[in-house]
PDB file of C-alpha atoms in Angstrom:
ATOM      1  CA  MET A   1      77.595 113.109  82.547  1.00 32.00           C
ATOM      2  CA  LEU A   2      79.626 110.309  81.009  1.00 35.00           C
ATOM      3  CA  LYS A   3      76.767 107.837  81.114  1.00 35.00           C
ATOM      4  CA  SER A   4      78.027 105.858  78.150  1.00 34.00           C
ATOM      5  CA  ASP A   5      81.034 104.743  80.188  1.00 39.00           C
ATOM      6  CA  ALA A   6      79.117 104.035  83.389  1.00 38.00           C
ATOM      7  CA  LYS A   7      80.050 100.895  85.303  1.00 39.00           C
ATOM      8  CA  GLU A   8      78.093  98.822  87.766  1.00 39.00           C
ATOM      9  CA  PRO A   9      78.897  99.421  91.436  1.00 38.00           C
ATOM     10  CA  LEU A  10      81.587  96.949  92.545  1.00 39.00           C
ATOM     11  CA  THR A  11      79.684  95.812  95.630  1.00 39.00           C
ATOM     12  CA  GLY A  12      76.129  96.656  94.727  1.00 39.00           C
ATOM     13  CA  ALA A  13      75.197 100.054  96.071  1.00 39.00           C
ATOM     14  CA  SER A  14      71.774 100.433  97.605  1.00 43.00           C
ATOM     15  CA  THR A  15      69.312 102.872  96.078  1.00 44.00           C
ATOM     16  CA  SER A  16      68.031 103.975  99.468  1.00 54.00           C
ATOM     17  CA  LYS A  17      69.169 107.094 101.269  1.00 65.00           C
ATOM     18  CA  LEU A  18      71.384 107.102 104.313  1.00 68.00           C
ATOM     19  CA  ASP A  19      69.841 105.994 107.583  1.00 66.00           C
ATOM     20  CA  PHE A  20      72.208 108.253 109.560  1.00 73.00           C
ATOM     21  CA  ASP A  21      73.981 111.553 109.009  1.00 80.00           C
ATOM     22  CA  ILE A  22      77.623 110.868 108.117  1.00 86.00           C
ATOM     23  CA  ASP A  23      78.171 114.542 107.317  1.00 85.00           C
ATOM     24  CA  ALA A  24      77.190 115.440 110.893  1.00 87.00           C
ATOM     25  CA  LEU A  25      79.766 112.981 112.270  1.00 89.00           C
ATOM     26  CA  ILE A  26      82.465 114.474 110.065  1.00 90.00           C
ATOM     27  CA  ARG A  27      81.488 118.032 111.055  1.00 89.00           C
ATOM     28  CA  ASP A  28      81.766 117.126 114.740  1.00 91.00           C
ATOM     29  CA  ALA A  29      85.166 115.537 114.135  1.00 91.00           C
ATOM     30  CA  GLU A  30      86.260 118.617 112.157  1.00 89.00           C
ATOM     31  CA  ASN A  31      85.251 120.927 115.015  1.00 89.00           C
ATOM     32  CA  VAL A  32      87.148 118.841 117.557  1.00 90.00           C
ATOM     33  CA  ARG A  33      90.258 118.763 115.353  1.00 90.00           C
ATOM     34  CA  TYR A  34      90.054 122.368 114.145  1.00 88.00           C
ATOM     35  CA  LYS A  35      93.112 123.729 115.963  1.00 89.00           C
ATOM     36  CA  ILE A  36      95.204 120.672 115.123  1.00 91.00           C
ATOM     37  CA  ALA A  37      94.341 120.862 111.409  1.00 90.00           C
ATOM     38  CA  GLU A  38      95.082 124.590 111.456  1.00 89.00           C
ATOM     39  CA  ASP A  39      98.511 123.804 112.919  1.00 91.00           C
ATOM     40  CA  TRP A  40      99.071 121.201 110.169  1.00 92.00           C
ATOM     41  CA  LEU A  41      98.246 123.715 107.460  1.00 89.00           C
ATOM     42  CA  LEU A  42     100.583 126.331 108.964  1.00 89.00           C
ATOM     43  CA  ASN A  43     103.343 123.713 109.346  1.00 90.00           C
ATOM     44  CA  ARG A  44     103.129 122.776 105.676  1.00 90.00           C
ATOM     45  CA  ALA A  45     103.120 126.442 104.628  1.00 88.00           C
ATOM     46  CA  PHE A  46     106.075 127.186 106.931  1.00 89.00           C
ATOM     47  CA  VAL A  47     108.177 124.412 105.419  1.00 90.00           C
ATOM     48  CA  ARG A  48     107.399 125.653 101.908  1.00 87.00           C
ATOM     49  CA  GLY A  49     108.512 129.195 102.682  1.00 84.00           C
ATOM     50  CA  LYS A  50     105.105 130.785 103.358  1.00 84.00           C
ATOM     51  CA  GLN A  51     106.068 131.688 106.893  1.00 82.00           C
ATOM     52  CA  TRP A  52     103.972 134.836 107.185  1.00 83.00           C
ATOM     53  CA  SER A  53     100.653 133.064 106.779  1.00 82.00           C
ATOM     54  CA  GLU A  54      97.545 132.697 108.893  1.00 82.00           C
ATOM     55  CA  VAL A  55      94.236 130.843 108.693  1.00 81.00           C
ATOM     56  CA  ASP A  56      91.268 133.212 108.509  1.00 75.00           C
ATOM     57  CA  LEU A  57      87.664 132.651 109.614  1.00 68.00           C
ATOM     58  CA  SER A  58      86.810 131.062 106.254  1.00 67.00           C
ATOM     59  CA  LYS A  59      89.464 128.400 107.000  1.00 71.00           C
ATOM     60  CA  THR A  60      91.615 129.663 104.139  1.00 75.00           C
ATOM     61  CA  LEU A  61      95.377 130.090 104.348  1.00 76.00           C
ATOM     62  CA  LYS A  62      96.310 133.690 103.558  1.00 77.00           C
ATOM     63  CA  GLU A  63      99.297 135.949 103.981  1.00 80.00           C
ATOM     64  CA  ALA A  64      99.126 137.786 107.278  1.00 78.00           C
ATOM     65  CA  LYS A  65      98.477 141.516 106.972  1.00 79.00           C
ATOM     66  CA  ARG A  66     101.415 143.621 108.075  1.00 76.00           C
ATOM     67  CA  PRO A  67     102.537 147.175 107.372  1.00 77.00           C
ATOM     68  CA  SER A  68     104.380 147.435 104.058  1.00 77.00           C
ATOM     69  CA  TRP A  69     107.428 148.947 105.731  1.00 77.00           C
ATOM     70  CA  LYS A  70     107.953 145.893 107.946  1.00 79.00           C
ATOM     71  CA  LYS A  71     110.453 143.324 106.744  1.00 78.00           C
ATOM     72  CA  LYS A  72     109.364 139.684 106.394  1.00 79.00           C
ATOM     73  CA  PRO A  73     112.406 137.454 106.887  1.00 82.00           C
ATOM     74  CA  VAL A  74     112.001 133.819 105.838  1.00 80.00           C
ATOM     75  CA  VAL A  75     113.943 130.788 107.077  1.00 80.00           C
ATOM     76  CA  ASN A  76     114.692 129.025 103.799  1.00 78.00           C
ATOM     77  CA  GLU A  77     116.390 126.038 105.436  1.00 84.00           C
ATOM     78  CA  MET A  78     113.192 124.347 106.608  1.00 87.00           C
ATOM     79  CA  PHE A  79     112.509 122.462 103.380  1.00 87.00           C
ATOM     80  CA  SER A  80     116.075 121.129 103.300  1.00 89.00           C
ATOM     81  CA  LEU A  81     115.846 120.077 106.953  1.00 90.00           C
ATOM     82  CA  VAL A  82     112.635 118.149 106.275  1.00 91.00           C
ATOM     83  CA  ARG A  83     114.223 116.410 103.285  1.00 92.00           C
ATOM     84  CA  VAL A  84     117.206 115.384 105.423  1.00 92.00           C
ATOM     85  CA  MET A  85     114.939 114.000 108.165  1.00 92.00           C
ATOM     86  CA  VAL A  86     112.865 112.067 105.627  1.00 93.00           C
ATOM     87  CA  ALA A  87     116.027 110.693 104.006  1.00 92.00           C
ATOM     88  CA  LYS A  88     117.289 109.452 107.379  1.00 91.00           C
ATOM     89  CA  ILE A  89     113.999 107.729 108.150  1.00 90.00           C
ATOM     90  CA  THR A  90     113.855 106.033 104.732  1.00 88.00           C
ATOM     91  CA  ALA A  91     117.592 105.265 104.516  1.00 87.00           C
ATOM     92  CA  GLN A  92     116.972 101.600 105.291  1.00 80.00           C
ATOM     93  CA  ARG A  93     114.067  99.901 103.556  1.00 75.00           C
ATOM     94  CA  PRO A  94     111.693  98.323 106.088  1.00 75.00           C
ATOM     95  CA  VAL A  95     111.205  95.289 103.831  1.00 73.00           C
ATOM     96  CA  PRO A  96     110.061  92.191 105.777  1.00 75.00           C
ATOM     97  CA  LYS A  97     112.439  89.240 105.738  1.00 80.00           C
ATOM     98  CA  ALA A  98     111.522  85.566 105.532  1.00 85.00           C
ATOM     99  CA  SER A  99     113.368  82.964 107.574  1.00 87.00           C
ATOM    100  CA  PRO A 100     113.270  79.188 106.940  1.00 88.00           C
ATOM    101  CA  SER A 101     111.347  77.175 109.509  1.00 84.00           C
ATOM    102  CA  GLY A 102     113.901  74.363 109.336  1.00 84.00           C
ATOM    103  CA  THR A 103     117.406  73.554 108.194  1.00 85.00           C
ATOM    104  CA  ASP A 104     116.676  71.512 105.070  1.00 87.00           C
ATOM    105  CA  GLU A 105     117.059  72.932 101.572  1.00 89.00           C
ATOM    106  CA  THR A 106     113.302  72.940 100.859  1.00 90.00           C
ATOM    107  CA  ASP A 107     112.616  75.351 103.723  1.00 89.00           C
ATOM    108  CA  ARG A 108     115.448  77.590 102.581  1.00 90.00           C
ATOM    109  CA  GLU A 109     114.109  77.686  99.027  1.00 91.00           C
ATOM    110  CA  LEU A 110     110.649  78.597 100.308  1.00 91.00           C
ATOM    111  CA  ALA A 111     112.139  81.430 102.406  1.00 90.00           C
ATOM    112  CA  ARG A 112     114.043  82.751  99.389  1.00 90.00           C
ATOM    113  CA  ALA A 113     110.880  82.561  97.274  1.00 92.00           C
ATOM    114  CA  CYS A 114     108.953  84.525  99.928  1.00 90.00           C
ATOM    115  CA  GLU A 115     111.632  87.218 100.000  1.00 88.00           C
ATOM    116  CA  ASP A 116     111.517  87.460  96.202  1.00 88.00           C
ATOM    117  CA  LEU A 117     107.733  87.851  96.423  1.00 87.00           C
ATOM    118  CA  LEU A 118     108.035  90.609  99.038  1.00 86.00           C
ATOM    119  CA  SER A 119     110.680  92.361  96.949  1.00 86.00           C
ATOM    120  CA  TYR A 120     108.439  92.168  93.866  1.00 86.00           C
ATOM    121  CA  PHE A 121     105.532  93.632  95.815  1.00 86.00           C
ATOM    122  CA  TRP A 122     107.727  96.467  97.097  1.00 88.00           C
ATOM    123  CA  LYS A 123     108.810  97.417  93.568  1.00 87.00           C
ATOM    124  CA  SER A 124     105.439  96.875  91.890  1.00 86.00           C
ATOM    125  CA  GLN A 125     103.666  99.146  94.400  1.00 86.00           C
ATOM    126  CA  ASP A 126     106.347 101.887  94.196  1.00 90.00           C
ATOM    127  CA  MET A 127     106.786 101.586  97.933  1.00 90.00           C
ATOM    128  CA  ASP A 128     109.868 103.818  97.890  1.00 90.00           C
ATOM    129  CA  VAL A 129     107.718 106.719  96.660  1.00 92.00           C
ATOM    130  CA  ILE A 130     104.855 105.846  99.017  1.00 94.00           C
ATOM    131  CA  CYS A 131     107.196 105.662 102.015  1.00 93.00           C
ATOM    132  CA  THR A 132     108.716 109.038 101.140  1.00 93.00           C
ATOM    133  CA  ASP A 133     105.256 110.605 101.064  1.00 94.00           C
ATOM    134  CA  PHE A 134     104.340 108.838 104.317  1.00 95.00           C
ATOM    135  CA  CYS A 135     107.479 110.086 106.078  1.00 94.00           C
ATOM    136  CA  THR A 136     107.031 113.630 104.749  1.00 94.00           C
ATOM    137  CA  ASN A 137     103.584 113.737 106.374  1.00 95.00           C
ATOM    138  CA  LEU A 138     105.119 112.262 109.519  1.00 94.00           C
ATOM    139  CA  VAL A 139     107.766 114.989 109.809  1.00 94.00           C
ATOM    140  CA  GLU A 140     105.636 117.962 108.701  1.00 93.00           C
ATOM    141  CA  LEU A 141     102.377 117.078 110.462  1.00 94.00           C
ATOM    142  CA  GLY A 142     103.450 114.671 113.192  1.00 94.00           C
ATOM    143  CA  ILE A 143     101.138 111.910 111.933  1.00 95.00           C
ATOM    144  CA  ALA A 144     100.946 109.690 108.843  1.00 96.00           C
ATOM    145  CA  PHE A 145      98.690 106.935 107.465  1.00 96.00           C
ATOM    146  CA  PHE A 146      99.075 103.934 105.222  1.00 95.00           C
ATOM    147  CA  ARG A 147      95.933 102.511 103.635  1.00 95.00           C
ATOM    148  CA  VAL A 148      95.979  98.803 102.758  1.00 93.00           C
ATOM    149  CA  ASP A 149      93.248  97.339 100.554  1.00 91.00           C
ATOM    150  CA  TRP A 150      92.559  94.129  98.678  1.00 88.00           C
ATOM    151  CA  ASN A 151      91.360  94.879  95.142  1.00 85.00           C
ATOM    152  CA  PRO A 152      89.561  91.809  93.705  1.00 83.00           C
ATOM    153  CA  GLU A 153      89.572  93.395  90.246  1.00 81.00           C
ATOM    154  CA  GLY A 154      93.314  94.054  90.229  1.00 79.00           C
ATOM    155  CA  GLY A 155      96.223  91.862  89.269  1.00 77.00           C
ATOM    156  CA  GLU A 156      96.659  89.727  86.199  1.00 79.00           C
ATOM    157  CA  ASP A 157      94.060  87.894  84.128  1.00 78.00           C
ATOM    158  CA  ILE A 158      93.398  84.265  85.057  1.00 74.00           C
ATOM    159  CA  ASP A 159      93.767  81.863  82.142  1.00 66.00           C
ATOM    160  CA  GLN A 160      90.442  80.218  81.343  1.00 61.00           C
ATOM    161  CA  GLU A 161      89.437  77.394  79.071  1.00 56.00           C
ATOM    162  CA  SER A 162      88.561  78.462  75.551  1.00 47.00           C
ATOM    163  CA  PHE A 163      85.037  77.193  75.414  1.00 42.00           C
ATOM    164  CA  LEU A 164      81.586  78.763  75.345  1.00 45.00           C
ATOM    165  CA  PHE A 165      78.816  78.286  77.825  1.00 47.00           C
ATOM    166  CA  GLU A 166      75.661  76.586  76.705  1.00 46.00           C
ATOM    167  CA  VAL A 167      74.021  80.004  76.365  1.00 46.00           C
ATOM    168  CA  GLY A 168      76.723  80.986  73.901  1.00 51.00           C
ATOM    169  CA  ASN A 169      78.644  83.437  76.080  1.00 55.00           C
ATOM    170  CA  ALA A 170      82.345  83.252  76.783  1.00 51.00           C
ATOM    171  CA  PRO A 171      83.469  82.932  80.433  1.00 53.00           C
ATOM    172  CA  ALA A 172      83.720  86.246  82.244  1.00 57.00           C
ATOM    173  CA  ALA A 173      87.271  87.507  82.639  1.00 61.00           C
ATOM    174  CA  GLU A 174      88.625  86.989  86.143  1.00 77.00           C
ATOM    175  CA  LYS A 175      91.528  88.595  87.961  1.00 77.00           C
ATOM    176  CA  THR A 176      93.984  87.237  90.489  1.00 79.00           C
ATOM    177  CA  GLY A 177      93.304  90.170  92.813  1.00 83.00           C
ATOM    178  CA  GLU A 178      95.931  92.532  94.152  1.00 85.00           C
ATOM    179  CA  LEU A 179      97.060  94.063  97.424  1.00 86.00           C
ATOM    180  CA  GLU A 180      97.165  97.859  97.220  1.00 90.00           C
ATOM    181  CA  VAL A 181      99.031 100.195  99.551  1.00 92.00           C
ATOM    182  CA  SER A 182      98.886 103.991  99.526  1.00 93.00           C
ATOM    183  CA  SER A 183      99.894 106.917 101.715  1.00 94.00           C
ATOM    184  CA  VAL A 184      96.836 108.923 102.768  1.00 94.00           C
ATOM    185  CA  SER A 185      96.859 112.580 103.741  1.00 93.00           C
ATOM    186  CA  PRO A 186      96.039 113.012 107.460  1.00 94.00           C
ATOM    187  CA  PHE A 187      93.724 115.868 106.471  1.00 92.00           C
ATOM    188  CA  GLU A 188      91.409 113.270 104.876  1.00 92.00           C
ATOM    189  CA  ILE A 189      91.153 110.929 107.874  1.00 94.00           C
ATOM    190  CA  PHE A 190      88.655 111.411 110.700  1.00 95.00           C
ATOM    191  CA  ILE A 191      88.203 109.131 113.696  1.00 94.00           C
ATOM    192  CA  GLN A 192      85.693 109.038 116.507  1.00 93.00           C
ATOM    193  CA  PRO A 193      86.350 112.111 118.714  1.00 92.00           C
ATOM    194  CA  GLY A 194      87.987 111.151 121.985  1.00 90.00           C
ATOM    195  CA  ALA A 195      89.580 107.939 120.722  1.00 91.00           C
ATOM    196  CA  ARG A 196      93.285 107.734 121.577  1.00 90.00           C
ATOM    197  CA  SER A 197      94.111 105.071 118.972  1.00 90.00           C
ATOM    198  CA  LEU A 198      92.617 103.319 115.948  1.00 91.00           C
ATOM    199  CA  LYS A 199      92.048 100.203 118.044  1.00 91.00           C
ATOM    200  CA  LEU A 200      89.887 102.177 120.486  1.00 92.00           C
ATOM    201  CA  ALA A 201      87.941 104.064 117.798  1.00 94.00           C
ATOM    202  CA  ARG A 202      84.393 102.900 117.038  1.00 94.00           C
ATOM    203  CA  TRP A 203      84.465 104.402 113.555  1.00 95.00           C
ATOM    204  CA  VAL A 204      86.846 105.990 111.074  1.00 96.00           C
ATOM    205  CA  ALA A 205      86.138 107.882 107.842  1.00 95.00           C
ATOM    206  CA  GLN A 206      88.044 109.150 104.827  1.00 94.00           C
ATOM    207  CA  VAL A 207      86.976 112.194 102.814  1.00 92.00           C
ATOM    208  CA  HIS A 208      87.659 112.272  99.056  1.00 86.00           C
ATOM    209  CA  MET A 209      87.112 115.018  96.513  1.00 86.00           C
ATOM    210  CA  MET A 210      85.895 113.500  93.239  1.00 87.00           C
ATOM    211  CA  HIS A 211      84.451 114.906  90.027  1.00 89.00           C
ATOM    212  CA  VAL A 212      80.720 114.193  89.698  1.00 90.00           C
ATOM    213  CA  ASP A 213      81.375 112.335  86.418  1.00 91.00           C
ATOM    214  CA  ALA A 214      83.924 110.108  88.148  1.00 91.00           C
ATOM    215  CA  VAL A 215      81.372 109.341  90.885  1.00 91.00           C
ATOM    216  CA  TYR A 216      78.819 108.328  88.243  1.00 92.00           C
ATOM    217  CA  GLU A 217      81.318 106.136  86.403  1.00 92.00           C
ATOM    218  CA  ARG A 218      82.342 104.382  89.610  1.00 90.00           C
ATOM    219  CA  TRP A 219      78.975 103.903  91.336  1.00 90.00           C
ATOM    220  CA  GLY A 220      76.369 104.672  88.659  1.00 90.00           C
ATOM    221  CA  LYS A 221      74.739 107.441  90.722  1.00 89.00           C
ATOM    222  CA  GLU A 222      74.200 111.103  89.993  1.00 89.00           C
ATOM    223  CA  VAL A 223      75.313 113.435  92.775  1.00 88.00           C
ATOM    224  CA  SER A 224      75.390 117.195  93.175  1.00 86.00           C
ATOM    225  CA  PRO A 225      78.653 119.142  93.438  1.00 85.00           C
ATOM    226  CA  ASN A 226      79.586 120.240  96.927  1.00 74.00           C
ATOM    227  CA  SER A 227      81.433 123.538  97.090  1.00 54.00           C
ATOM    228  CA  ASN A 228      81.295 123.820 100.891  1.00 54.00           C
ATOM    229  CA  ASN A 229      84.816 122.529 101.374  1.00 53.00           C
ATOM    230  CA  ASN A 230      87.572 124.035 103.457  1.00 51.00           C
ATOM    231  CA  ASN A 231      91.337 123.795 103.467  1.00 48.00           C
ATOM    232  CA  LEU A 232      91.453 122.184 106.914  1.00 47.00           C
ATOM    233  CA  THR A 233      89.744 119.117 105.431  1.00 53.00           C
ATOM    234  CA  LEU A 234      91.362 119.188 102.018  1.00 51.00           C
ATOM    235  CA  GLY A 235      94.842 119.868 103.348  1.00 49.00           C
ATOM    236  CA  SER A 236      95.738 122.294 100.590  1.00 46.00           C
ATOM    237  CA  ASP A 237      96.684 125.952 100.719  1.00 41.00           C
ATOM    238  CA  THR A 238      95.878 126.332  97.012  1.00 40.00           C
ATOM    239  CA  ARG A 239      92.288 125.090  97.028  1.00 40.00           C
ATOM    240  CA  GLY A 240      90.062 127.805  95.637  1.00 38.00           C
ATOM    241  CA  GLN A 241      92.568 129.110  93.110  1.00 40.00           C
ATOM    242  CA  LYS A 242      91.305 128.934  89.540  1.00 40.00           C
ATOM    243  CA  ASP A 243      94.344 127.059  88.264  1.00 41.00           C
ATOM    244  CA  PHE A 244      94.301 124.368  90.970  1.00 42.00           C
ATOM    245  CA  VAL A 245      91.445 122.244  89.627  1.00 47.00           C
ATOM    246  CA  GLU A 246      90.264 122.359  86.052  1.00 51.00           C
ATOM    247  CA  ASP A 247      86.611 122.086  87.027  1.00 61.00           C
ATOM    248  CA  GLU A 248      86.458 122.676  90.789  1.00 69.00           C
ATOM    249  CA  LYS A 249      82.773 123.615  90.732  1.00 77.00           C
ATOM    250  CA  ASN A 250      81.892 120.051  89.700  1.00 84.00           C
ATOM    251  CA  MET A 251      83.774 118.394  92.554  1.00 86.00           C
ATOM    252  CA  ALA A 252      81.799 116.348  95.088  1.00 88.00           C
ATOM    253  CA  ARG A 253      82.730 115.337  98.610  1.00 88.00           C
ATOM    254  CA  VAL A 254      82.644 111.544  98.916  1.00 91.00           C
ATOM    255  CA  ILE A 255      82.945 109.939 102.350  1.00 93.00           C
ATOM    256  CA  GLU A 256      84.019 106.366 103.089  1.00 95.00           C
ATOM    257  CA  TYR A 257      82.901 105.220 106.530  1.00 95.00           C
ATOM    258  CA  TRP A 258      83.973 102.118 108.457  1.00 96.00           C
ATOM    259  CA  GLU A 259      82.327 101.070 111.724  1.00 95.00           C
ATOM    260  CA  ARG A 260      83.334  98.314 114.118  1.00 94.00           C
ATOM    261  CA  PRO A 261      80.865  95.575 115.162  1.00 94.00           C
ATOM    262  CA  CYS A 262      78.163  96.716 117.561  1.00 91.00           C
ATOM    263  CA  LYS A 263      74.753  95.536 118.748  1.00 92.00           C
ATOM    264  CA  LYS A 264      72.967  96.929 115.690  1.00 89.00           C
ATOM    265  CA  TYR A 265      75.660  95.757 113.249  1.00 92.00           C
ATOM    266  CA  PRO A 266      77.210  92.580 114.700  1.00 93.00           C
ATOM    267  CA  LYS A 267      79.691  92.343 111.827  1.00 93.00           C
ATOM    268  CA  GLY A 268      80.326  96.058 111.532  1.00 93.00           C
ATOM    269  CA  ARG A 269      79.572  98.009 108.360  1.00 93.00           C
ATOM    270  CA  TYR A 270      81.076  99.976 105.482  1.00 94.00           C
ATOM    271  CA  VAL A 271      79.287 102.900 103.817  1.00 94.00           C
ATOM    272  CA  VAL A 272      80.195 105.209 100.930  1.00 93.00           C
ATOM    273  CA  SER A 273      78.121 108.380 100.658  1.00 91.00           C
ATOM    274  CA  CYS A 274      77.955 111.763  98.967  1.00 89.00           C
ATOM    275  CA  GLY A 275      75.643 114.136 100.804  1.00 84.00           C
ATOM    276  CA  GLN A 276      72.548 112.069 101.590  1.00 84.00           C
ATOM    277  CA  VAL A 277      73.097 109.737  98.619  1.00 88.00           C
ATOM    278  CA  MET A 278      74.293 106.249  99.512  1.00 90.00           C
ATOM    279  CA  LEU A 279      76.779 105.086  96.905  1.00 91.00           C
ATOM    280  CA  ASP A 280      77.720 101.763  98.439  1.00 92.00           C
ATOM    281  CA  LYS A 281      77.005  99.767 101.586  1.00 92.00           C
ATOM    282  CA  GLU A 282      78.099  96.514 103.191  1.00 92.00           C
ATOM    283  CA  ASN A 283      76.733  95.220 106.490  1.00 91.00           C
ATOM    284  CA  GLU A 284      80.135  93.829 107.322  1.00 92.00           C
ATOM    285  CA  LEU A 285      83.470  95.475 108.042  1.00 92.00           C
ATOM    286  CA  PRO A 286      85.734  94.493 105.114  1.00 90.00           C
ATOM    287  CA  LEU A 287      88.498  92.132 106.259  1.00 86.00           C
ATOM    288  CA  GLY A 288      87.282  92.642 109.835  1.00 89.00           C
ATOM    289  CA  ASP A 289      89.256  95.819 110.588  1.00 92.00           C
ATOM    290  CA  PHE A 290      89.986  99.375 109.467  1.00 95.00           C
ATOM    291  CA  PRO A 291      92.217  99.541 106.369  1.00 95.00           C
ATOM    292  CA  PHE A 292      94.617 102.057 107.937  1.00 96.00           C
ATOM    293  CA  ILE A 293      98.010 101.864 109.623  1.00 94.00           C
ATOM    294  CA  HIS A 294      98.904 105.003 111.537  1.00 93.00           C
ATOM    295  CA  CYS A 295     102.131 106.319 113.009  1.00 94.00           C
ATOM    296  CA  ASN A 296     102.985 109.396 115.082  1.00 95.00           C
ATOM    297  CA  PHE A 297     106.295 111.269 114.980  1.00 94.00           C
ATOM    298  CA  TRP A 298     106.021 111.638 118.747  1.00 92.00           C
ATOM    299  CA  ASN A 299     103.062 110.437 120.757  1.00 91.00           C
ATOM    300  CA  ASP A 300     100.932 112.838 122.767  1.00 88.00           C
ATOM    301  CA  ASN A 301      99.194 111.119 125.669  1.00 85.00           C
ATOM    302  CA  GLU A 302      96.341 113.635 125.570  1.00 86.00           C
ATOM    303  CA  ARG A 303      95.261 113.120 121.960  1.00 90.00           C
ATOM    304  CA  PHE A 304      95.305 110.756 118.986  1.00 93.00           C
ATOM    305  CA  GLU A 305      97.410 113.033 116.758  1.00 93.00           C
ATOM    306  CA  GLY A 306     101.171 113.159 117.239  1.00 92.00           C
ATOM    307  CA  ILE A 307     103.602 116.022 117.778  1.00 91.00           C
ATOM    308  CA  THR A 308     106.208 117.339 115.354  1.00 91.00           C
ATOM    309  CA  PRO A 309     109.091 119.749 116.026  1.00 88.00           C
ATOM    310  CA  ILE A 310     107.954 121.805 113.011  1.00 88.00           C
ATOM    311  CA  SER A 311     105.145 123.168 115.194  1.00 84.00           C
ATOM    312  CA  HIS A 312     107.728 124.768 117.445  1.00 80.00           C
ATOM    313  CA  ALA A 313     109.988 126.150 114.691  1.00 71.00           C
TER     314      ALA A 313
END
């Protein structure tokens, strides 16, 4: 373990164990979404030319067994079609515009300054790349997610006075904070079974695969590797191959869990766990809502996940 580089938990993780079974919630959500996730995995394989694939009982994507004398034609236009669809969706940047509230020059200058700020944010966050990834998920899987977070330790350093405290220590370095946006794989996101939208969901969770050393560096806790992972959660048809991860046996499954306010938790709660080890906990839902923005290619009234024409190719 890289204990010499260990950092303190950002929000003060509790040393106690979990008071509820997050893994059980995720397993239930996985079982409910099994067929949908299987369809996602086959869609992604189909687009990438692996069109004679199937998901076996171990939830692994493998080439379907067929007699050697049978031909296996492949439609090699699918990847190009997806690229064209993504290009059409992202052809016009959805950058917000700022309009002056009045007609005087001061209001106009403020509006121009706001547009410059939005343009800077778009470029600094590589939003063109993030939007391309978001739209690729949208076309291939029928659903896509943005995650929006406020990182208090991001941004630029705040200038501080060059003086020492009475105890002889220099002021602690402070940051301006930074808004962070990322495109999240739908395979990683789980919501309360039965919920038709994020607004109606009582809880939502995101599953990460992290190296045990990275977990220790981030939260200062030792966790055990978890090898009981499947492709329908990880969203990869290469997981399990020796050349996919340098040290796959030391990967741990970390779960972030957000819950809306309820009788027991009037302000909601946020929990980070790995197995039965609690890495972080807050008895308040950060920023008062889930950090995800979700979009469907085409809505299905009978489920949360959307529909994509790739499923019918």
